[in-house]
Amino acid sequence: MTIRHFLTLHDLSTDEIHQVIDLAIELKAAHREGRQEPVFAGKVLGMIFEKSSTRTRVSFEAGMAQLGGDALFLSPNDTQLGRGEPIEDSARVISRMVDIVMIRTFGHDKIEKFAEYSKVPVINALTDQFHPCQLLADIQTFVEHRGSIQGKTVAWIGDGNNMCQSWINAAMLLDFNLNIACPISYEPDVELLARAGKRINVTNDPVVAVTGAHLVTTDVFASMGQEEEQEERLKHFANYQVNHQLIGHAAADVLFMHCLPAHRDEEVSAELFEDEKFSVVWDEAENRLHAQKALMVFLLGASQ
Ligand code: CP
Ligand code: NVA
């Protein structure tokens, strides 16, 4: 049996990403029109969360329920995972009881190890290195508002974090230009950048990155697990706020996205965040639901 995991965007081909996005758009329409099929009847999703979540938990849990399946919330506080049971043992046990698993954790190696021992598809619901589910929702959102992202220019402003690194993967697979503006020593992984090649431009100047961009996106300066660095990071990122002045350098029809949760007046001005001429953050958040339903349909279908 072939098992298809989704640990990074590279676990899907370009064609498969397009297929998932098209299905997400179709499932969104079906949901709105009340014509959903219970395609997950009898299926159970195991959801392992080692970090907090609102969007990811609600979207996966609601998505399973809407398509006739069930979801189990598994926290390290009340499972043996939190008491040191090895990942390879947990993976072999859990994957004999559920049909698909999503994991939010710290090191990417943990999710790779779980997948290695799992008998069912494993989805990365955020690691310190990547957040590929968010990218599916973001691409869906761009397509819905502006059409194909191929050949467009995306500007990432801020930390070279899990979201930034997922945008790098997306640029490689979907053939768009990505301008990244980060403070010195907050750049994304150098090996990933080397693999990505000429599509990616890294600068320390947000204006350079945003110039001509069709989409500007950012994220918190301190991610989960970096809370103690918050004050220090605020100093280094002082010139990296996305606001109306900055996006004045972008294309006239530029969109603004943020994976959320957002810190108003830190990485994005409150005015821009709330300005629906540019900001599509609520569509982006909603699309987590539709994109992940489509992803699960794809992975379960392809793993037969
Ligand atoms: N964007 C995102 O993953 O949000 P949560 O942390 O609330 O799941
Ligand atoms: N970079 C953020 C994303 C949250 C969805 C974090 O890892 O905390």
mmCIF file of N, CA and C in Angstrom, residues 3 16 18 25 33 36-37 42 68 75 82 94 130 156 174 179 182 184 219 223 234 241 246 254 257 266 282 287 303:
data_model
loop_
_atom_site.group_PDB
_atom_site.id
_atom_site.type_symbol
_atom_site.label_atom_id
_atom_site.label_comp_id
_atom_site.label_asym_id
_atom_site.label_seq_id
_atom_site.Cartn_x
_atom_site.Cartn_y
_atom_site.Cartn_z
ATOM 1 N N ILE A 3 1.431 5.005 0.978
ATOM 2 C CA ILE A 3 0.893 5.988 1.937
ATOM 3 C C ILE A 3 1.423 7.350 1.533
ATOM 4 N N GLU A 16 -0.570 18.100 -8.510
ATOM 5 C CA GLU A 16 -1.396 17.687 -7.368
ATOM 6 C C GLU A 16 -1.806 18.892 -6.514
ATOM 7 N N HIS A 18 -2.381 21.879 -7.669
ATOM 8 C CA HIS A 18 -3.493 22.495 -8.415
ATOM 9 C C HIS A 18 -4.786 21.704 -8.217
ATOM 10 N N ILE A 25 -11.810 24.657 -3.754
ATOM 11 C CA ILE A 25 -12.766 25.673 -4.238
ATOM 12 C C ILE A 25 -14.140 25.025 -4.452
ATOM 13 N N GLU A 33 -23.542 25.712 -0.364
ATOM 14 C CA GLU A 33 -24.832 25.358 -0.971
ATOM 15 C C GLU A 33 -25.491 24.172 -0.268
ATOM 16 N N GLN A 36 -22.972 18.805 0.663
ATOM 17 C CA GLN A 36 -21.760 18.029 0.948
ATOM 18 C C GLN A 36 -22.070 16.539 1.041
ATOM 19 N N GLU A 37 -21.169 15.714 0.532
ATOM 20 C CA GLU A 37 -21.332 14.258 0.619
ATOM 21 C C GLU A 37 -20.549 13.771 1.843
ATOM 22 N N GLY A 42 -17.259 7.059 8.735
ATOM 23 C CA GLY A 42 -16.483 5.960 9.311
ATOM 24 C C GLY A 42 -15.001 6.255 9.445
ATOM 25 N N GLY A 68 -18.734 13.933 7.435
ATOM 26 C CA GLY A 68 -19.237 12.674 7.983
ATOM 27 C C GLY A 68 -18.257 11.885 8.824
ATOM 28 N N SER A 75 -3.763 15.703 23.206
ATOM 29 C CA SER A 75 -2.798 16.661 23.744
ATOM 30 C C SER A 75 -1.722 15.903 24.514
ATOM 31 N N GLY A 82 3.168 12.839 26.115
ATOM 32 C CA GLY A 82 3.731 13.831 27.017
ATOM 33 C C GLY A 82 4.532 13.220 28.149
ATOM 34 N N ILE A 94 -1.177 4.560 17.263
ATOM 35 C CA ILE A 94 -2.253 5.481 16.834
ATOM 36 C C ILE A 94 -2.678 5.171 15.400
ATOM 37 N N PHE A 130 8.125 24.341 9.014
ATOM 38 C CA PHE A 130 7.171 24.486 7.901
ATOM 39 C C PHE A 130 5.722 24.504 8.397
ATOM 40 N N TRP A 156 7.571 38.610 1.162
ATOM 41 C CA TRP A 156 7.499 38.173 2.564
ATOM 42 C C TRP A 156 8.288 39.181 3.381
ATOM 43 N N LEU A 174 5.226 26.388 -7.604
ATOM 44 C CA LEU A 174 4.161 27.071 -8.353
ATOM 45 C C LEU A 174 4.695 28.191 -9.234
ATOM 46 N N ASN A 179 10.146 37.672 -2.956
ATOM 47 C CA ASN A 179 11.101 38.610 -2.371
ATOM 48 C C ASN A 179 10.951 38.560 -0.860
ATOM 49 N N CYS A 182 14.151 40.363 5.547
ATOM 50 C CA CYS A 182 14.329 39.989 6.963
ATOM 51 C C CYS A 182 15.485 40.790 7.541
ATOM 52 N N ILE A 184 19.039 41.118 9.495
ATOM 53 C CA ILE A 184 20.220 40.246 9.485
ATOM 54 C C ILE A 184 20.115 39.237 10.631
ATOM 55 N N ASP A 219 4.071 37.682 9.254
ATOM 56 C CA ASP A 219 3.700 36.810 10.379
ATOM 57 C C ASP A 219 4.280 37.466 11.629
ATOM 58 N N SER A 223 7.651 33.503 16.993
ATOM 59 C CA SER A 223 6.731 32.371 16.819
ATOM 60 C C SER A 223 6.553 31.611 18.133
ATOM 61 N N LEU A 234 11.462 42.576 18.888
ATOM 62 C CA LEU A 234 10.779 43.832 18.561
ATOM 63 C C LEU A 234 11.780 44.902 18.155
ATOM 64 N N GLN A 241 7.465 46.617 9.737
ATOM 65 C CA GLN A 241 6.001 46.594 9.818
ATOM 66 C C GLN A 241 5.386 46.769 8.418
ATOM 67 N N LEU A 246 4.211 51.225 3.315
ATOM 68 C CA LEU A 246 5.058 50.206 2.682
ATOM 69 C C LEU A 246 4.377 49.630 1.441
ATOM 70 N N VAL A 254 -2.425 44.977 -5.159
ATOM 71 C CA VAL A 254 -1.767 44.083 -4.189
ATOM 72 C C VAL A 254 -2.765 43.580 -3.129
ATOM 73 N N MET A 257 -1.851 39.342 3.133
ATOM 74 C CA MET A 257 -2.234 38.129 3.868
ATOM 75 C C MET A 257 -1.408 37.988 5.142
ATOM 76 N N GLU A 266 2.394 45.679 15.411
ATOM 77 C CA GLU A 266 3.769 45.145 15.427
ATOM 78 C C GLU A 266 4.120 44.823 13.975
ATOM 79 N N TRP A 282 -9.439 37.195 6.465
ATOM 80 C CA TRP A 282 -10.557 36.352 6.947
ATOM 81 C C TRP A 282 -10.889 35.268 5.920
ATOM 82 N N ASN A 287 -10.326 29.591 4.474
ATOM 83 C CA ASN A 287 -9.870 28.607 3.482
ATOM 84 C C ASN A 287 -9.050 27.473 4.083
ATOM 85 N N SER A 303 -3.806 7.091 -1.037
ATOM 86 C CA SER A 303 -3.163 6.090 -0.181
ATOM 87 C C SER A 303 -3.872 4.738 -0.237
#
